Short mmCIF file of C-alpha atoms and ligand atoms in Angstrom, two decimals:
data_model
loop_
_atom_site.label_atom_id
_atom_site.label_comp_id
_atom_site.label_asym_id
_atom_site.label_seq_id
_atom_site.Cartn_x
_atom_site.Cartn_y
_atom_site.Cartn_z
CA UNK A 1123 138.09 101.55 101.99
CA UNK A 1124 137.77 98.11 103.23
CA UNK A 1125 136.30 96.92 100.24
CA UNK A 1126 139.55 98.33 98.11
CA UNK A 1127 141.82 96.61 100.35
CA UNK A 1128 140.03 93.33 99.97
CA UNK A 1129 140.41 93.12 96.05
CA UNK A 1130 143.87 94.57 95.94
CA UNK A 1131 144.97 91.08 98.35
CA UNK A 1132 142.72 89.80 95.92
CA UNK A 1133 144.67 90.86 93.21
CA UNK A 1134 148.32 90.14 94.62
CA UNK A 1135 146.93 86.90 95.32
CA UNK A 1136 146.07 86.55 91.83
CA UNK A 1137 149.51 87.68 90.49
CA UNK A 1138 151.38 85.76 92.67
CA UNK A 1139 149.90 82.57 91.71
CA UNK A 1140 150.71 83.62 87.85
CA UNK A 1141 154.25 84.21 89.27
CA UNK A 1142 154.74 80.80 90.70
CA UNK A 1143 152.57 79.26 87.56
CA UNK A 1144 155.53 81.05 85.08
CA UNK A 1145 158.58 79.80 87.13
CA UNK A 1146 157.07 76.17 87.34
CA UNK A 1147 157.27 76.29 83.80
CA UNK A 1148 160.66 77.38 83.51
CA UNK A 1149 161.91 75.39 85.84
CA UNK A 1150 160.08 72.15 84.31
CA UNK A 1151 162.34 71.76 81.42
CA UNK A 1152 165.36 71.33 83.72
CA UNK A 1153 164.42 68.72 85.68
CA UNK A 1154 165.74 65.06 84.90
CA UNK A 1155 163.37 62.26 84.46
CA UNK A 1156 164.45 59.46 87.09
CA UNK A 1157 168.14 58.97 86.11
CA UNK A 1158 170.65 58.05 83.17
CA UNK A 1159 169.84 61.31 80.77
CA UNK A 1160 172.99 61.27 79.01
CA UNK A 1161 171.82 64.42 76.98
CA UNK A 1162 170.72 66.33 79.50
CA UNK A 1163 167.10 67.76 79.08
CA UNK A 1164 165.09 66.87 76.73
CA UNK A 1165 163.20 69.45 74.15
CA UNK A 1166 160.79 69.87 71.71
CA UNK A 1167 162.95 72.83 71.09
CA UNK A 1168 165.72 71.26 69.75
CA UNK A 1169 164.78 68.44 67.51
CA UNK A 1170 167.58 66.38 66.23
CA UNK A 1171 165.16 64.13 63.60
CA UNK A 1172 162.43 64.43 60.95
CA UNK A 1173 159.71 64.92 61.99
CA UNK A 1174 160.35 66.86 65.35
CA UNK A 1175 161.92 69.65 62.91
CA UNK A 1176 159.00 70.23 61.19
CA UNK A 1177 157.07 70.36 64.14
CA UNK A 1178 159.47 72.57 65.88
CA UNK A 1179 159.11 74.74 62.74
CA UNK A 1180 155.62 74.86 63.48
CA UNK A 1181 155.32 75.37 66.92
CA UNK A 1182 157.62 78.55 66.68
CA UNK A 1183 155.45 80.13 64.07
CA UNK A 1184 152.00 79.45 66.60
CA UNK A 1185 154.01 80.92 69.59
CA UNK A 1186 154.85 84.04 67.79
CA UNK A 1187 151.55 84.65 66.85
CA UNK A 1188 150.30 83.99 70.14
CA UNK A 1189 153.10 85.86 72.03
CA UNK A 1190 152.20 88.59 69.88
CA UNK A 1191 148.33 88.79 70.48
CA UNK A 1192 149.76 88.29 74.20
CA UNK A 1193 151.57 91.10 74.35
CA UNK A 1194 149.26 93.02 72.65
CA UNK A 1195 146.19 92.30 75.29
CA UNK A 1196 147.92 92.31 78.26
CA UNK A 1197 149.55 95.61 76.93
CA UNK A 1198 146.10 97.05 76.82
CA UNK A 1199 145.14 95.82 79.62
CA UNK A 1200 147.49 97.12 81.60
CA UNK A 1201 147.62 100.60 79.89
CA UNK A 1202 144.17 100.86 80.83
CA UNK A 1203 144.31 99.14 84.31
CA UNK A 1204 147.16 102.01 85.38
CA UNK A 1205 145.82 104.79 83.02
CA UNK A 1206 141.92 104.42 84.87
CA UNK A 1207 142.93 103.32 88.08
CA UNK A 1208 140.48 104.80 90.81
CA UNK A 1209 141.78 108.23 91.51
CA UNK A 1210 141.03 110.35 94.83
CA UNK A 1211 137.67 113.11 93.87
CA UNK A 1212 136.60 110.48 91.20
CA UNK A 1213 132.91 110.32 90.54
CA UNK A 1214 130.99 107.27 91.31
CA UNK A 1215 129.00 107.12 88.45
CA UNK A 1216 129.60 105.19 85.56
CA UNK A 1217 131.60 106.18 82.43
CA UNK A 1218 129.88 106.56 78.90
CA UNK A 1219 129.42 103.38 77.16
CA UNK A 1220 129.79 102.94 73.72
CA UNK A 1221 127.69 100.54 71.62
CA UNK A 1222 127.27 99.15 68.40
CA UNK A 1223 130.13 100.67 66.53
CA UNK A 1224 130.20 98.64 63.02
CA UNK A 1225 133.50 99.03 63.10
CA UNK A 1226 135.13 97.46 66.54
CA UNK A 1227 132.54 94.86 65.72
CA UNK A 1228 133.90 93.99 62.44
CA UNK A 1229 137.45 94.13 63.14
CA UNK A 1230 137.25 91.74 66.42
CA UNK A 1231 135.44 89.27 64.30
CA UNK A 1232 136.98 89.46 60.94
CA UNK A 1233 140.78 89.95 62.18
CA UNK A 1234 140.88 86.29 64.72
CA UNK A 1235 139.43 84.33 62.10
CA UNK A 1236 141.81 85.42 59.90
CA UNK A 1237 144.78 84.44 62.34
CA UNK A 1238 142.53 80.86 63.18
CA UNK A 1239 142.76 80.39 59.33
CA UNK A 1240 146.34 81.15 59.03
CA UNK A 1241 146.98 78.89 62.05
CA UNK A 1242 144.54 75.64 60.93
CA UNK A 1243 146.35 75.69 57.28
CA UNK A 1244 150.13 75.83 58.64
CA UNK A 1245 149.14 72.98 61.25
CA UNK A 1246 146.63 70.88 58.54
CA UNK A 1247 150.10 71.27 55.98
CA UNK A 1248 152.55 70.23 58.42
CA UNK A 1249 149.85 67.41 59.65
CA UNK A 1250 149.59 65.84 56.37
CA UNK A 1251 153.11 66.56 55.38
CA UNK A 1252 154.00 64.08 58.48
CA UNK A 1253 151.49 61.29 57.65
CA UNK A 1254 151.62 60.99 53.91
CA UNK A 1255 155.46 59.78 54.59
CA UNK A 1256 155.50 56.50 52.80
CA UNK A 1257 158.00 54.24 54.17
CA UNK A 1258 161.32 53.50 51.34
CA UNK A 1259 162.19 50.35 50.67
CA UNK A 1260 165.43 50.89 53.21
CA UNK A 1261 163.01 51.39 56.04
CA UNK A 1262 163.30 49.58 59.20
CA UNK A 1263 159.44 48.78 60.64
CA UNK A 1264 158.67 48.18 64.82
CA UNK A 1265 156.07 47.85 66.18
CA UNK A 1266 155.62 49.34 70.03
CA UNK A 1267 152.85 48.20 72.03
CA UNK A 1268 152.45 49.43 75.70
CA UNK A 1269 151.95 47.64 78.54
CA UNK A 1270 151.19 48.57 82.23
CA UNK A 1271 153.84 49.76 82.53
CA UNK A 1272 156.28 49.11 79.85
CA UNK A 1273 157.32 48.46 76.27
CA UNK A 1274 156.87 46.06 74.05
CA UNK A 1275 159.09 46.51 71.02
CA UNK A 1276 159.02 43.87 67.80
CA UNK A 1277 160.78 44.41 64.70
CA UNK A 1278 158.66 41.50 62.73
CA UNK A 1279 160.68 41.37 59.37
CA UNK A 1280 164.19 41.21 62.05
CA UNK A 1281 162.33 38.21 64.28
CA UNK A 1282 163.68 39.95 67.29
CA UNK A 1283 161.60 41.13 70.48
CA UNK A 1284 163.08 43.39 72.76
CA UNK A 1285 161.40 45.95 75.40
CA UNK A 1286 161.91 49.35 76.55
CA UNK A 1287 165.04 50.44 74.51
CA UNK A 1288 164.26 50.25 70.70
CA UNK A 1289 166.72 50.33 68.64
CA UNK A 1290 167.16 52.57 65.27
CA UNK A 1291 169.92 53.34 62.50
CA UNK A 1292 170.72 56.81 61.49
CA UNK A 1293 169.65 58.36 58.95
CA UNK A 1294 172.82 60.72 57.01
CA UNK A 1295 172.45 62.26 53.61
CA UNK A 1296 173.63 59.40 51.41
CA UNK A 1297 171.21 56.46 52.56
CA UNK A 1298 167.55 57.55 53.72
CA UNK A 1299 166.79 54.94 56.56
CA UNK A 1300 163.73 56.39 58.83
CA UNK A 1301 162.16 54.02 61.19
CA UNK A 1302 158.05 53.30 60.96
CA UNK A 1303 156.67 52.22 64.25
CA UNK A 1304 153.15 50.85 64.36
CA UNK A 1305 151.66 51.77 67.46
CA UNK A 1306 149.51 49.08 69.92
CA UNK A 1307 148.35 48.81 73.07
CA UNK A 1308 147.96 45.59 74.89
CA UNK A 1309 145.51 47.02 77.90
CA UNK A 1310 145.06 50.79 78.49
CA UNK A 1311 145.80 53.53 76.70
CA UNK A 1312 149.46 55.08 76.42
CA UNK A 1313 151.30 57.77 74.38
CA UNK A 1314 154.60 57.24 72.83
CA UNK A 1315 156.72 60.61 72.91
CA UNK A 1316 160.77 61.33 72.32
CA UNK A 1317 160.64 64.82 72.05
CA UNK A 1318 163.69 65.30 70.49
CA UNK A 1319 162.46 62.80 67.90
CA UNK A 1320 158.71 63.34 66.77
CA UNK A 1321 155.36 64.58 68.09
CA UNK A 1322 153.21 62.33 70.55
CA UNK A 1323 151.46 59.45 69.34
CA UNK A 1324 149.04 57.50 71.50
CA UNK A 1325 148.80 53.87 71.58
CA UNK A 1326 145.20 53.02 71.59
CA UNK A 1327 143.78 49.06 72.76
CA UNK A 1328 141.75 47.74 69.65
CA UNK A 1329 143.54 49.98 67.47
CA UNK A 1330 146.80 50.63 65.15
CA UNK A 1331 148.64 54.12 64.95
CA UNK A 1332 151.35 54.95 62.99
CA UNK A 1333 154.66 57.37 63.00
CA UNK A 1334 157.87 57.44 61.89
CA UNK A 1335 161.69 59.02 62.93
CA UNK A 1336 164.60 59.73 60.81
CA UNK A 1337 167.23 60.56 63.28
CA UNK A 1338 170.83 61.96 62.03
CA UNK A 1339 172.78 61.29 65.20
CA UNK A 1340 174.09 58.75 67.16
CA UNK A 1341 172.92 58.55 70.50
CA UNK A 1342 170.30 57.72 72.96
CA UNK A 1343 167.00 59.46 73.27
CA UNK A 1344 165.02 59.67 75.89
CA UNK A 1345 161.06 59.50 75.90
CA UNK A 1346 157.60 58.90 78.64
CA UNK A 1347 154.75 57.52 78.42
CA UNK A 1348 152.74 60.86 77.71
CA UNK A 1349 149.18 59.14 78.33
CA UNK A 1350 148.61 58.69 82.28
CA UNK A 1351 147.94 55.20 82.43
CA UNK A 1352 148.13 53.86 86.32
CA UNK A 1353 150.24 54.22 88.94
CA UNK A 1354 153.64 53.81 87.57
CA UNK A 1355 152.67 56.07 84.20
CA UNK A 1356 155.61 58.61 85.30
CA UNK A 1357 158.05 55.49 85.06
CA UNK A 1358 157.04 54.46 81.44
CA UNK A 1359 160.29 55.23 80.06
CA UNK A 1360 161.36 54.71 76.55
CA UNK A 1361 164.93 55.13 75.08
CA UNK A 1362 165.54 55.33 71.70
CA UNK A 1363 169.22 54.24 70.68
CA UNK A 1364 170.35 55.62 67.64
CA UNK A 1365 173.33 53.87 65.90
CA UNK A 1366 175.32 54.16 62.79
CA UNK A 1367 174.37 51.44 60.19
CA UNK A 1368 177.10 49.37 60.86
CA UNK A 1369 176.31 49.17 64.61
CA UNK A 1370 172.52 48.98 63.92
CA UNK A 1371 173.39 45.86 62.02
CA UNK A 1372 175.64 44.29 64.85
CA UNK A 1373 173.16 44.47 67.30
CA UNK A 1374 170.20 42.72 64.57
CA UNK A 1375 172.71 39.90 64.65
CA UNK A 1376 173.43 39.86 67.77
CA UNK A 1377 169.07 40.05 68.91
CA UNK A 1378 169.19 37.51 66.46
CA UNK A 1379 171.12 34.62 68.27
CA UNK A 1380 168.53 32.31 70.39
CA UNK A 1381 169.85 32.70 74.10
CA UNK A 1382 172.39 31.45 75.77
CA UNK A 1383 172.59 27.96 77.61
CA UNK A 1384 175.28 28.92 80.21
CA UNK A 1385 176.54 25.71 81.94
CA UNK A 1386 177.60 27.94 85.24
CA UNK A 1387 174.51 28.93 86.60
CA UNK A 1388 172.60 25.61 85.73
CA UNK A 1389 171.12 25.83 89.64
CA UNK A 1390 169.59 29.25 88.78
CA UNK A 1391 168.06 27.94 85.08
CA UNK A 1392 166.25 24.77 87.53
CA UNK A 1393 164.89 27.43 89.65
CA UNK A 1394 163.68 30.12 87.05
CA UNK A 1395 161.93 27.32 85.12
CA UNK A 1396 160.47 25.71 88.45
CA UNK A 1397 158.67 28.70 89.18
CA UNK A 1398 155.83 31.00 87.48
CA UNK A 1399 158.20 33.39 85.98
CA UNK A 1400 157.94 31.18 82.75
CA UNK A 1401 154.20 31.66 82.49
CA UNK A 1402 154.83 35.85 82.04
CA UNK A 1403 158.46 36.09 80.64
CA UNK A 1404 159.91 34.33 77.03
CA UNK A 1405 163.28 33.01 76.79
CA UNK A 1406 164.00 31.93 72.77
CA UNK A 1407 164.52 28.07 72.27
CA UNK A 1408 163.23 27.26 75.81
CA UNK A 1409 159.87 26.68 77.73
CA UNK A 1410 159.40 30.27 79.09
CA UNK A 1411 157.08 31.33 76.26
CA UNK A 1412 155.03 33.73 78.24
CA UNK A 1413 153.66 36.91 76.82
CA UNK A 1414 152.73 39.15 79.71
CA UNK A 1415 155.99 40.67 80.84
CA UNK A 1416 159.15 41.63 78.74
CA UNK A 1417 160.98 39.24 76.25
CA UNK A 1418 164.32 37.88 78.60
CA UNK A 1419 165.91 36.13 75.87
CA UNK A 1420 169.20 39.35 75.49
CA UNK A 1421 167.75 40.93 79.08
CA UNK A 1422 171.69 41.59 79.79
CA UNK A 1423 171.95 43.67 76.22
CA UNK A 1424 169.58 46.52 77.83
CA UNK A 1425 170.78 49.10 80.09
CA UNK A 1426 167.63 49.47 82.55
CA UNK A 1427 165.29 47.48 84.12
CA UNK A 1428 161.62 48.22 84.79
CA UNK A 1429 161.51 50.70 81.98
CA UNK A 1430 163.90 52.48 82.87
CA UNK A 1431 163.21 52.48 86.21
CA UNK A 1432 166.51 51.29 87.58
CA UNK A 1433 170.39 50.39 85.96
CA UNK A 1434 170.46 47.04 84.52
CA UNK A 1435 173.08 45.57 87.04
CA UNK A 1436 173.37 42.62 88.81
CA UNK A 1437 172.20 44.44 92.49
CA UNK A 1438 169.31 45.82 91.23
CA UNK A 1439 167.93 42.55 89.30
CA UNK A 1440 168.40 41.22 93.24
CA UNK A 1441 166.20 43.79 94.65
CA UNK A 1442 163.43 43.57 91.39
CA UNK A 1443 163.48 39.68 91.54
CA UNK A 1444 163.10 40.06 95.75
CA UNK A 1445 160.20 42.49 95.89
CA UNK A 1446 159.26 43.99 92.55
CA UNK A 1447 157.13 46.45 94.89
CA UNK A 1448 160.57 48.33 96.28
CA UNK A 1449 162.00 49.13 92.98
CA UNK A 1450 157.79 50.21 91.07
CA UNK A 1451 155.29 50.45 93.21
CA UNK A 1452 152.09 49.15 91.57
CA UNK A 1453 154.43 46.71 89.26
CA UNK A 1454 152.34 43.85 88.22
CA UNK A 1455 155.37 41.66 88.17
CA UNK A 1456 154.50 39.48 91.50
CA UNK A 1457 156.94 38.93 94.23
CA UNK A 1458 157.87 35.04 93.98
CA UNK A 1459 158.91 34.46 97.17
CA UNK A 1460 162.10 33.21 96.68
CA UNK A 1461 164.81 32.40 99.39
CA UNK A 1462 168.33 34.63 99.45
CA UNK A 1463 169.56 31.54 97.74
CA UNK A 1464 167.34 31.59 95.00
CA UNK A 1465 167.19 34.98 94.24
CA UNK A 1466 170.94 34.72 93.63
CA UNK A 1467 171.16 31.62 91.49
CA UNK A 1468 168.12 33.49 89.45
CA UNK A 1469 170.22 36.43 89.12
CA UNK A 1470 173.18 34.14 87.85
CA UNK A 1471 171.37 32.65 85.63
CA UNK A 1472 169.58 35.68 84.14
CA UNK A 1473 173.09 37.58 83.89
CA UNK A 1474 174.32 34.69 81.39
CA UNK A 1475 171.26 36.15 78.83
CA UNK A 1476 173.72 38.25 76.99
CU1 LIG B 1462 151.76 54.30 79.76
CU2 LIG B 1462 151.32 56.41 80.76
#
């Protein structure tokens, strides 16, 4: 008696852990990464770009042949869970057992590799499908390389470098324009993943990857870092901003410009350029030619800072500049020290980088 109460608490337990495992995953699509998500939630469920289609395609066809062997076990299982349940008078001895029946032996061997088969050839078509894209002549290339604990983003054949927020054309049935990103990593490695754009691809150090997009609508897509990389891996955030061609081609002109030499915040220019932030940050045409932290040359053209981790406006450049620390813990951006005074005249003279 005792014993059958112990493994029925140990059953409850059991099911209500599978409870609270099934609503965490319905509730995980809901929730909003960190702020700004125009669209709402994000899905691999509704892709609005090659090759996220395909791949939805795909992933539909896997979980109805899973949800079907599912459903088909569990069904069993709990036919014969109810059916054989210990009854009051029930003898203690064991049931027949049946063994080595040709038969059940052949069909649970023959039948899942047949649905493995069917499942590796759909997956190995839609694989190569995806990666045999060569890019048209139209095509725009980036290349993406992550960074603890941001994004680098070059388009080489443009000359512009940007971070965090790259920047694509539509694609619409007249002109084929899909983007090809090469993938880097400049220290550990990352993932790069808009799911309502294309798969995951990592970003390996010491190595190149490749993928491409071909969205249809305007807008702006947002991605994560899908590799856990350090401490501020959940605030790796990408955002992919789709524009029509015309638009695409304003803001390539505009990237294009060297930056500005505002005259009104000539104070703050003396101070940025007196201090170490020139030795991690470039600004085109000027001495700050560092590599290690984001291009600042159009910094006022983004909408976040941090990658993505706060809105690109004037009070929270204050607080980054101040203490790095309060806005991403773990940022490798150092505190500089710098008096109320200077923080401001910094902040003036970084808002005139249009
Ligand atoms: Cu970069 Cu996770």
């Amino acid at each position: 008696m005792r014993l059958r109460l112990y493994r029925h608490r140990k059953m409850l337990r059991a099911l209500l852990f599978f409870a609270f495992a099934l609503i965490c995953v319905v509730f995980a699509g809901p929730v909003e990464p960190v702020f700004g998500n125009t669209d709402g939630v994000t899905s691999i469920f509704r892709p609005l770009s090659q090759p996220a289609q395909e791949i939805k395609e795909l992933s539909l066809l896997v979980l109805a042949i899973c949800g079907a062997i599912f459903v088909v076990v569990a069904g069993l299982l709990v036919y014969a869970i109810v059916r054989f349940r210990h009854r009051a008078g029930d003898e203690a001895s064991e049931p027949p057992q049946v063994y080595g029946s040709n038969q059940i032996e052949l069909a649970w061997t023959v039948l899942p590799l047949l649905i493995v088969f069917v499942l590796i050839l759909v997956t190995s078509r839609t694989i190569a499908d995806i990666q045999n894209r060569q890019a048209p002549p139209s095509a725009v290339h980036a290349t993406v390389i992550g960074h603890q604990w941001w994004w680098e983003i070059r388009y080489p054949e443009l000359g512009i470098v940007t971070a965090n927020e790259l920047h694509v054309p539509t694609t619409d049935g007249g002109e084929s324009r899909p983007t090809f990103i090469k993938l880097q990593s400049a220290d550990v490695a990352h993932s790069f993943w808009v799911p309502l754009l294309a798969g995951k691809t990592d970003l390996v150090p010491n190595r190149e990857n490749l993928m491409w997009i071909a969205p249809t609508r305007p807008g702006i897509y947002l991605g994560n870092c899908a590799e856990y990389c350090g401490t501020q891996h959940a605030r790796m955030l990408i955002r992919v901003v789709v524009q029509p061609p015309d638009e695409f081609q304003q803001w390539v002109r505009d990237q294009q410009q060297s930056a500005a030499i505002g005259t009104s915040s000539a104070e703050g220019r003396k101070t940025f350029f007196a201090t170490s932030c020139v030795n991690c940050h470039t600004i085109s045409g000027t001495a700050a030619q560092g590599q290690f932290g984001p291009d600042l040359t159009h910094l006022m053209s983004r909408t976040t800072l941090a990658a993505g981790a706060a809105p690109n406006t004037p009070e929270s450049l204050r607080k980054w500049i101040r203490d790095p620390q309060s806005i991403k813990v773990g940022s490798l951006m150092p505190n500089m020290q710098l008096t109320d005074a200077e923080v401001d005249q910094v902040v003036a003279y970084l808002q005139t980088l249009k």
